[in-house]
Amino acid sequence: MSLQILVNGIATGSVYALIAIGFALVFNILKFSNFSYGATMTVSAFTAYFLVASKGYGLVPTLLVSAIAGAVVSLFGEFVGFRRILLNNSPTTYFFVSSITLATLYEGLVTIKVGASFFRYPDFFSVSTLNFAGTVISKSDIIMFIISAIALGILAFIIQKTRIGRALRAVSFDREAAQLMGINSTLIIQITFVLSGIFAGLAGCFLGIKYTLTPTLGSLVVKGFISSVIGGLGSLVGAVVGAMLLGIAEAICLKIFGSGWATIVTFAIMLLFLLVRPQGIAGSNVQEKA
Amino acid sequence: MALFINVLTQVCITLVAVCGIYVLTGLTGMFSLGSAAFMAIGAYASGLITIKLGLPVIVSFILAILMAVAIGFIIGLPVVKLRRDYISLVTLGFGESIAQLLIQMNYLTGGANGLLGIPRKVKWPIALASAIVSITLVAMFKRSKYGRQCIAVKSDELAAEAMGINSSRIKMIAFLLSCALTAFAGCLYSFYMGYVDPGIFGWKKSADWVIMVFFGGVNSLTGSIFGATILSALPQFMRSLRDYRYVVYAIMVILIINFKPNGLLGEWELTPTHIKETFKKIKNKFNKNSKES
């Protein structure tokens, strides 16, 4: 039974990890919490639904379209919401307002399109669950776990091994110094937004498969935020570890307290965590240099 | 006339809440995406105290506000010492869990159906008076020692600390004042509508309020009040365009942030000094124009 809980926890955690990573990427580079992230997930999940999944294509095209839609939306957000603020050197608070405004905009647009109705992705698998020695694993969970792992692996490779990744790390460390060293920081920021958008698209699609598609799907982004707070704001490794821990903690709460209370208990865990270890698991606390 | 009075009351209730947001966002530079949750606490607590315990309305208001402040203290305790991002993340999580909590405790709160049967004691004069009192309170707060300290913390926390301001204390004071005002708005709301349901207290409402504050001018109380009045009154008169409302808001605010980052009124306040200055400016412009012609 405990193995079942662990499996469920890891399955949930791998989706949360995608959310948390996309959020942490942007946080890392611009040092603000991108609240439009959740709505980006919603928009891309719905785009994939209407363009691909409702026409009967399989899982892979849906994921691809969702990821592309996420990248496009994210890039649009960067252009409309953040570019000018960045160039004006406005205070970080404007990024914040811009991001929640964008979130309102996206969610409003989705609401206009679909109303308050529910949608479901068609079942992508003929056999939905597998059974290993008493542990039931749904097939979609395995696929999600594998795809999340691959995506995270590719991201780690890009960040650690390629020129773009090095530039990205430089910009996130000190934007002005990086600019002076000849790095086109605007381009790097755009690339970051595209990467973050791809993760938003994947996460949105997975959430749509796991739950139902509604215009408020994006509010699940809270889980990603909590994961990154637990893991340490701005740390990519921390975000993944935090997401896994959150997924498992939630599965345990689900078993003990029932579904409604899980959200509340995880919030309490986060609050406790902030009191005891505010810098998060990874310990890379981004403090304002002032 | 009935429509007008309804709109007036709702705008006044929103104004009380926006005063709270102004203290938090405009003065101290912190963002809360869980302000609506404090409104929910105020609404539910005051309603339940009156219905279940039969206490008079005033007492239930005071108890509800105290309760919101106490919860705000617990939430604020870990976050005021940290970067300001944390307060928005934590309050967002808090808002979602309060919504869940209200649905879960259905034996007490009526769950997703909402809490019914609250006596409709609040009429428009009370709402209007509350709005005026709250605005005056916040205006006085802004002029007081605390208000100036808040502004100092907003512009540069490190410099403020160097001047001897206890920045986490002042952030906490601003946060608690904001909690109290939003909870008060919640009390007014529940006793005006006669029922409350958990659906309306999501992060969207908090985001709405922040947008209102930024629309009119984040540094100016007059601007925030102005923005809140316009943005909350307009949709009431155009009910058919309800779905488009958020989109239109969002586009307006994005334009304002990009091209006029200080909001419509900037730092202008409705005080004698500012009015005089504005008159002078207009006069000068007028004189210039007449000389040129």
XYZ file of C-alpha atoms in Angstrom:
583
model
C 0.000 0.000 0.000
C 2.792 2.377 0.877
C 4.390 1.620 -2.495
C 1.150 2.654 -4.162
C 1.244 5.984 -2.351
C 4.847 6.503 -3.395
C 4.040 5.751 -7.027
C 1.077 8.115 -7.023
C 3.201 10.770 -5.362
C 5.975 10.497 -7.929
C 3.455 10.610 -10.780
C 1.944 13.830 -9.433
C 5.371 15.166 -8.557
C 6.668 14.773 -12.097
C 3.926 17.060 -13.415
C 4.555 19.550 -10.626
C 8.236 19.434 -11.532
C 7.440 20.627 -15.049
C 5.407 23.528 -13.666
C 8.037 24.439 -11.121
C 10.897 24.310 -13.628
C 9.243 26.617 -16.123
C 8.481 29.050 -13.353
C 11.980 28.834 -11.883
C 13.600 29.455 -15.289
C 12.004 32.873 -15.619
C 12.497 33.634 -11.953
C 16.146 32.798 -12.318
C 16.758 35.258 -15.081
C 14.477 38.197 -14.352
C 14.126 37.710 -10.581
C 10.391 38.015 -10.455
C 7.520 35.572 -10.021
C 5.833 35.057 -13.348
C 2.165 34.737 -12.495
C 1.111 34.524 -16.126
C 2.638 31.051 -16.156
C -0.531 29.298 -15.033
C -2.646 30.985 -17.670
C -0.047 30.090 -20.293
C -0.589 26.456 -19.349
C -4.338 26.862 -19.774
C -4.044 28.537 -23.155
C -1.673 25.937 -24.545
C -3.701 23.010 -23.206
C -6.825 24.399 -24.848
C -5.052 25.185 -28.102
C -3.866 21.597 -28.245
C -7.346 20.375 -27.451
C -9.083 22.334 -30.166
C -6.452 21.980 -32.871
C -5.361 18.401 -32.401
C -6.889 16.230 -29.718
C -10.528 16.886 -30.600
C -9.749 15.823 -34.177
C -8.625 12.427 -32.998
C -4.840 12.663 -33.272
C -2.733 10.869 -30.701
C -0.774 11.914 -27.667
C 2.445 12.985 -29.367
C 0.949 15.576 -31.748
C -1.116 16.950 -28.862
C 1.955 17.373 -26.705
C 3.891 18.968 -29.556
C 1.175 21.458 -30.397
C 0.713 22.257 -26.736
C 4.427 22.892 -26.273
C 4.607 25.079 -29.367
C 1.537 27.031 -28.282
C 3.088 27.526 -24.865
C 6.303 28.826 -26.413
C 4.417 31.244 -28.666
C 2.224 32.553 -25.855
C 5.194 32.934 -23.564
C 7.162 34.834 -26.191
C 4.170 37.075 -26.843
C 3.986 37.762 -23.117
C 7.639 38.696 -23.040
C 7.163 41.065 -25.957
C 3.965 42.713 -24.738
C 4.388 42.603 -21.020
C 8.032 42.645 -20.072
C 10.246 44.028 -22.833
C 9.547 47.708 -22.317
C 9.628 47.422 -18.559
C 13.000 45.766 -18.770
C 14.413 48.399 -21.111
C 13.058 51.189 -18.905
C 14.734 49.620 -15.874
C 11.452 49.929 -14.016
C 11.222 48.388 -10.554
C 10.430 44.677 -10.267
C 6.924 45.431 -9.055
C 5.952 46.322 -12.619
C 6.952 42.879 -13.846
C 4.682 41.483 -11.230
C 1.677 43.573 -12.206
C 2.362 42.912 -15.853
C 2.406 39.178 -15.248
C -0.874 39.094 -13.351
C -2.427 41.315 -16.000
C -1.305 38.906 -18.696
C -2.736 36.050 -16.648
C -6.070 37.856 -16.471
C -5.938 38.495 -20.205
C -5.234 34.874 -21.149
C -7.797 33.497 -18.782
C -10.361 36.016 -20.030
C -9.721 35.003 -23.629
C -10.082 31.310 -22.831
C -13.294 32.028 -20.919
C -14.714 33.894 -23.911
C -13.923 30.942 -26.145
C -15.159 28.068 -23.972
C -17.395 29.598 -21.319
C -17.410 27.770 -18.019
C -17.800 24.303 -19.537
C -15.623 21.264 -18.993
C -13.601 19.456 -21.615
C -11.773 16.180 -21.545
C -8.922 14.983 -23.681
C -9.881 11.740 -25.404
C -8.335 8.613 -23.901
C -4.957 8.176 -25.506
C -4.421 4.603 -24.339
C -6.547 1.545 -24.952
C -5.470 -0.108 -21.701
C -5.381 2.565 -19.055
C -3.682 0.832 -16.111
C -0.897 -1.617 -15.479
C -0.648 -3.880 -12.465
C 2.688 -4.665 -10.795
C 2.429 -6.926 -7.754
C -0.613 -5.201 -6.329
C 0.477 -1.717 -7.297
C -1.774 -0.107 -9.865
C -0.053 2.351 -12.163
C -1.973 4.226 -14.795
C -0.304 4.115 -18.186
C -0.581 7.855 -18.676
C 1.308 8.395 -15.420
C 4.230 6.325 -16.704
C 4.283 8.216 -19.998
C 4.123 11.530 -18.148
C 6.950 10.514 -15.873
C 9.126 9.449 -18.799
C 8.403 12.570 -20.837
C 9.020 14.830 -17.822
C 12.304 13.076 -17.156
C 13.371 13.423 -20.790
C 12.384 17.100 -20.900
C 14.243 17.840 -17.684
C 17.269 15.932 -18.956
C 17.332 17.931 -22.177
C 16.984 21.167 -20.239
C 19.837 20.210 -17.910
C 21.983 19.416 -20.950
C 21.149 22.756 -22.595
C 21.898 24.725 -19.468
C 25.065 22.946 -18.468
C 26.721 21.989 -21.744
C 25.803 24.380 -24.551
C 26.854 27.928 -25.370
C 23.295 29.155 -24.990
C 23.107 27.548 -21.578
C 26.311 29.227 -20.493
C 24.997 32.570 -21.719
C 21.755 31.906 -19.881
C 23.592 31.245 -16.657
C 25.671 34.364 -17.135
C 22.613 36.540 -17.718
C 20.861 35.107 -14.699
C 23.939 35.824 -12.595
C 24.365 39.430 -13.673
C 22.513 40.800 -16.661
C 24.522 43.949 -17.149
C 27.898 42.290 -16.863
C 26.778 39.623 -19.322
C 25.625 42.318 -21.729
C 29.018 43.991 -21.474
C 30.723 40.694 -22.277
C 28.919 40.655 -25.601
C 25.973 38.452 -24.739
C 22.755 39.576 -26.347
C 20.749 39.484 -23.147
C 17.437 40.321 -24.836
C 17.813 37.253 -27.036
C 18.746 35.108 -24.042
C 15.694 36.344 -22.167
C 13.539 35.461 -25.172
C 15.048 31.985 -25.282
C 14.345 31.587 -21.587
C 10.736 32.544 -22.135
C 10.458 30.060 -25.002
C 11.896 27.268 -22.832
C 9.605 28.208 -19.995
C 6.673 28.266 -22.414
C 7.509 24.779 -23.687
C 7.399 23.515 -20.119
C 4.129 25.349 -19.574
C 2.694 23.659 -22.640
C 3.765 20.185 -21.555
C 2.543 20.752 -18.011
C -0.765 22.156 -19.223
C -1.329 19.159 -21.476
C -0.512 16.719 -18.673
C -2.786 18.500 -16.243
C -5.502 18.342 -18.865
C -5.012 14.582 -19.178
C -4.859 14.060 -15.424
C -7.829 16.261 -14.527
C -10.341 18.076 -16.747
C -9.841 21.071 -18.986
C -11.404 24.191 -17.523
C -10.488 27.862 -17.894
C -9.227 27.764 -14.296
C -6.828 24.915 -14.993
C -4.009 27.400 -14.531
C -4.708 27.804 -10.837
C -2.896 24.496 -10.361
C 0.232 26.536 -10.924
C 0.108 27.148 -7.185
C 1.588 23.669 -6.796
C 4.523 24.718 -8.903
C 5.004 27.836 -6.795
C 4.882 25.845 -3.585
C 7.401 23.383 -4.995
C 9.815 26.142 -5.872
C 9.429 27.752 -2.470
C 10.160 24.418 -0.809
C 13.059 23.801 -3.150
C 14.451 27.313 -2.927
C 13.312 30.125 -5.219
C 15.326 30.297 -8.413
C 17.047 26.949 -8.032
C 16.261 24.507 -10.845
C 17.394 21.382 -9.004
C 15.572 22.558 -5.912
C 12.400 23.026 -7.920
C 12.459 19.409 -9.114
C 13.259 18.016 -5.670
C 10.604 20.240 -4.109
C 8.043 19.112 -6.659
C 8.733 15.439 -5.968
C 8.512 15.991 -2.220
C 5.285 17.945 -2.659
C 3.806 15.223 -4.845
C 4.625 12.520 -2.300
C 3.481 14.649 0.637
C 0.229 15.285 -1.176
C -0.294 11.595 -1.889
C 0.248 10.820 1.799
C -2.169 13.594 2.861
C -4.672 12.300 0.352
C -4.523 8.898 2.017
C -4.801 10.229 5.562
C -7.058 13.280 5.309
C -8.985 12.887 2.051
C -8.855 14.919 -1.130
C -10.112 18.309 0.019
C -7.705 18.658 2.896
C -4.569 17.845 0.931
C -4.290 21.405 -0.418
C -4.617 22.871 3.047
C -2.097 20.523 4.614
C 0.467 21.151 1.887
C 0.050 24.875 2.399
C 0.682 24.421 6.104
C 3.793 22.401 5.255
C 5.046 25.252 3.075
C 4.442 27.805 5.816
C 6.325 25.653 8.303
C 9.115 25.201 5.805
C 9.443 28.945 5.360
C 9.695 29.410 9.113
C 12.321 26.722 9.588
C 14.351 26.897 6.397
C 13.389 29.945 4.343
C 16.162 29.431 1.798
C 14.608 26.135 0.691
C 16.206 22.746 0.235
C 18.750 23.882 -2.324
C 19.685 26.783 -0.083
C 20.300 29.232 -2.913
C 18.259 32.072 -1.560
C 18.095 34.907 -4.053
C 18.396 37.915 -1.817
C 17.978 41.378 -3.169
C 21.354 42.983 -3.569
C 19.687 46.384 -3.122
C -32.454 54.275 -9.058
C -32.296 50.844 -7.503
C -29.541 49.925 -9.944
C -27.661 53.088 -9.101
C -27.860 52.436 -5.362
C -26.779 48.841 -5.871
C -23.764 49.955 -7.877
C -22.941 52.647 -5.350
C -22.962 50.149 -2.501
C -20.830 47.643 -4.348
C -18.347 50.312 -5.382
C -18.108 51.520 -1.785
C -17.417 47.993 -0.552
C -14.742 47.572 -3.210
C -13.256 50.909 -2.185
C -12.820 49.687 1.386
C -10.906 46.673 0.099
C -8.865 48.723 -2.356
C -7.807 50.996 0.507
C -6.304 47.899 2.082
C -4.540 46.967 -1.152
C -3.235 50.503 -1.474
C -1.588 50.271 1.942
C 0.042 46.998 0.987
C 0.922 47.593 -2.661
C 0.965 51.333 -3.099
C 2.712 52.255 0.110
C 4.836 49.246 0.933
C 5.389 47.665 -2.468
C 4.209 44.195 -1.518
C 1.721 42.203 -3.539
C -0.842 39.908 -2.103
C -2.765 37.498 -4.271
C -4.652 36.291 -1.223
C -6.339 39.509 -0.175
C -9.646 38.104 -1.325
C -9.120 35.255 1.132
C -9.068 37.763 3.966
C -12.254 39.204 2.563
C -13.666 35.679 2.671
C -12.579 35.299 6.288
C -14.290 38.559 7.172
C -17.437 37.646 5.283
C -17.780 34.133 6.664
C -16.663 34.884 10.206
C -19.009 37.826 10.669
C -21.892 35.970 9.049
C -21.379 32.834 11.126
C -20.977 34.743 14.385
C -24.247 36.546 13.812
C -26.175 33.491 12.609
C -24.884 30.854 15.022
C -24.166 32.897 18.126
C -26.757 35.592 17.665
C -24.385 38.393 18.564
C -25.106 41.923 17.335
C -23.710 42.944 13.954
C -21.130 45.400 15.297
C -19.655 42.798 17.639
C -19.444 40.231 14.872
C -17.699 42.761 12.621
C -15.102 43.484 15.265
C -14.557 39.794 16.032
C -14.253 38.935 12.341
C -11.710 41.677 11.742
C -9.695 40.585 14.781
C -9.746 37.032 13.507
C -8.503 38.092 10.068
C -5.721 40.114 11.667
C -4.701 37.149 13.810
C -4.575 34.854 10.769
C -2.720 37.548 8.856
C -0.147 37.635 11.620
C 0.471 33.897 11.313
C 0.777 34.128 7.526
C 2.926 37.225 7.707
C 5.315 35.961 10.342
C 7.565 33.889 8.091
C 7.330 36.081 5.003
C 7.980 39.639 6.153
C 11.623 38.827 6.741
C 12.101 37.456 3.231
C 12.171 38.881 -0.267
C 8.901 40.416 -1.353
C 8.235 37.653 -3.872
C 7.491 35.298 -1.049
C 4.533 37.284 0.181
C 2.763 36.982 -3.154
C 3.530 33.278 -3.480
C 2.493 32.504 0.078
C -0.686 34.554 -0.051
C -1.612 32.922 -3.355
C -1.280 29.508 -1.726
C -3.185 30.775 1.276
C -6.048 32.013 -0.887
C -6.410 28.652 -2.601
C -6.375 26.769 0.685
C -8.957 29.073 2.254
C -11.263 28.430 -0.694
C -10.750 24.684 -0.199
C -11.258 24.989 3.543
C -14.572 26.794 3.080
C -15.765 24.028 0.767
C -14.554 21.268 3.082
C -16.131 22.593 6.277
C -19.589 22.336 4.799
C -21.307 21.556 8.090
C -20.392 25.076 9.149
C -20.077 27.107 5.977
C -22.556 25.411 3.666
C -19.736 24.181 1.436
C -19.767 25.122 -2.220
C -23.381 26.266 -2.010
C -22.428 29.127 0.224
C -23.614 30.516 3.509
C -27.228 31.619 3.372
C -29.479 33.617 5.644
C -27.195 36.406 6.767
C -29.360 39.367 7.831
C -29.119 42.092 5.201
C -28.253 44.864 7.587
C -25.871 46.896 5.441
C -27.564 49.521 3.292
C -25.930 52.116 1.117
C -25.445 54.815 3.791
C -23.432 52.393 5.907
C -21.341 51.318 2.930
C -20.702 54.906 1.916
C -19.759 55.891 5.456
C -17.432 52.896 5.732
C -15.735 53.813 2.486
C -15.214 57.393 3.638
C -13.911 56.272 7.014
C -11.502 53.796 5.409
C -10.203 56.343 2.928
C -9.669 58.877 5.694
C -7.933 56.263 7.801
C -5.559 55.315 5.006
C -4.906 58.960 4.114
C -4.002 59.600 7.747
C -1.870 56.471 7.793
C -0.010 57.706 4.741
C 0.742 61.050 6.391
C 1.773 59.460 9.664
C 5.204 58.241 10.683
C 4.265 54.722 9.645
C 3.187 55.766 6.175
C 6.460 57.535 5.527
C 8.345 54.512 6.813
C 6.329 52.311 4.453
C 7.273 54.488 1.492
C 10.908 54.374 2.550
C 10.825 50.572 2.755
C 9.179 50.418 -0.650
C 11.813 52.490 -2.392
C 14.868 50.895 -0.804
C 14.722 48.401 1.970
C 18.414 48.455 2.740
C 18.595 52.245 2.918
C 15.480 52.291 5.088
C 17.090 49.821 7.478
C 20.188 51.984 7.584
C 18.021 54.930 8.634
C 16.848 52.904 11.609
C 13.542 51.648 10.263
C 12.646 48.136 11.320
C 11.557 47.033 7.878
C 10.036 43.685 8.793
C 8.003 45.360 11.520
C 6.709 48.046 9.195
C 5.902 45.458 6.518
C 3.965 43.507 9.122
C 2.020 46.607 10.200
C 1.095 47.388 6.612
C 0.113 43.779 5.971
C -2.095 43.638 9.062
C -3.783 46.942 8.276
C -4.470 45.655 4.801
C -5.887 42.405 6.217
C -8.146 44.341 8.547
C -9.496 46.552 5.766
C -10.142 43.682 3.361
C -11.822 41.710 6.136
C -13.989 44.741 6.866
C -14.945 44.843 3.191
C -15.868 41.179 3.489
C -18.106 41.861 6.506
C -19.880 44.619 4.597
C -20.232 42.383 1.566
C -21.818 39.464 3.377
C -24.260 41.669 5.278
C -25.168 43.493 2.086
C -25.676 40.461 -0.146
C -27.212 38.230 2.504
C -25.221 35.214 1.331
C -21.629 34.349 0.443
C -20.129 31.506 -1.546
C -16.475 30.523 -1.738
C -16.286 30.898 -5.507
C -15.904 34.660 -5.590
C -12.848 34.843 -3.362
C -10.267 33.382 -5.731
C -6.964 34.981 -6.671
C -8.713 36.656 -9.583
C -10.407 39.067 -7.220
C -7.136 39.957 -5.523
C -5.531 40.449 -8.931
C -8.462 42.659 -9.887
C -7.809 44.914 -6.937
C -4.113 45.200 -7.676
C -4.997 46.118 -11.251
C -7.391 48.812 -10.008
C -4.675 50.310 -7.831
C -2.230 50.355 -10.724
C -4.776 51.747 -13.152
C -5.205 54.986 -11.238
C -1.671 55.400 -10.034
C 0.115 53.212 -7.593
C 1.749 56.032 -5.683
C -1.387 58.055 -5.183
C -4.317 57.225 -2.945
C -6.540 59.493 -5.011
C -5.490 57.615 -8.112
C -6.201 54.232 -6.565
C -9.649 55.342 -5.405
C -10.322 56.811 -8.819
C -9.205 53.650 -10.600
C -11.241 51.448 -8.291
C -14.364 53.549 -8.749
C -14.180 53.499 -12.512
C -13.165 49.891 -12.966
C -15.732 48.550 -10.526
C -18.619 50.765 -11.621
C -18.260 50.362 -15.384
C -18.920 46.621 -15.645
C -22.033 46.974 -13.495
C -23.598 49.144 -16.171
C -22.485 46.909 -19.026
C -23.568 43.515 -17.840
C -23.873 42.059 -21.315
C -20.155 42.533 -21.902
C -19.235 40.686 -18.763
C -16.962 38.089 -20.317
C -15.032 40.719 -22.213
C -14.502 42.790 -19.112
C -11.320 41.058 -17.984
C -9.829 41.199 -21.442
C -10.541 44.914 -21.791
C -9.116 45.600 -18.319
C -6.016 43.627 -19.042
C -5.346 45.404 -22.316
C -5.852 48.813 -20.705
C -3.523 47.996 -17.851
C -0.841 46.587 -20.134
C -0.963 49.808 -22.128
C -0.753 51.898 -18.967
C 2.143 49.907 -17.554
C 4.076 50.107 -20.774
C 3.514 53.736 -21.580
C 2.605 55.472 -18.339
C 4.089 53.311 -15.592
C 2.963 55.538 -12.748
C -0.709 55.121 -13.564
C -3.163 57.725 -14.714
C -2.636 60.146 -11.855
C 0.988 59.421 -11.025
C 1.776 60.844 -7.615
C -0.967 63.453 -7.683
C -3.144 63.571 -4.570
C -6.325 65.424 -3.808
C -4.717 67.746 -1.273
C -4.660 71.568 -1.224
C -0.964 71.704 -2.153
C -1.326 69.463 -5.173
C -4.467 71.239 -6.342
C -2.712 74.588 -6.102
C 0.252 73.278 -8.081
C -2.018 71.902 -10.748
C -3.827 75.235 -11.017
C -0.501 76.995 -11.354
C 0.547 74.630 -14.116
C -2.689 75.172 -15.998
C -2.349 78.939 -15.562
C 1.219 78.918 -16.852
C 0.198 76.884 -19.849
C -2.676 79.261 -20.476
C -0.415 82.298 -20.213
C 2.118 80.745 -22.562
C -0.575 79.983 -25.094
C -1.969 83.491 -24.953
C 1.505 84.997 -25.352
C 2.241 82.870 -28.373
C -0.988 83.884 -30.036
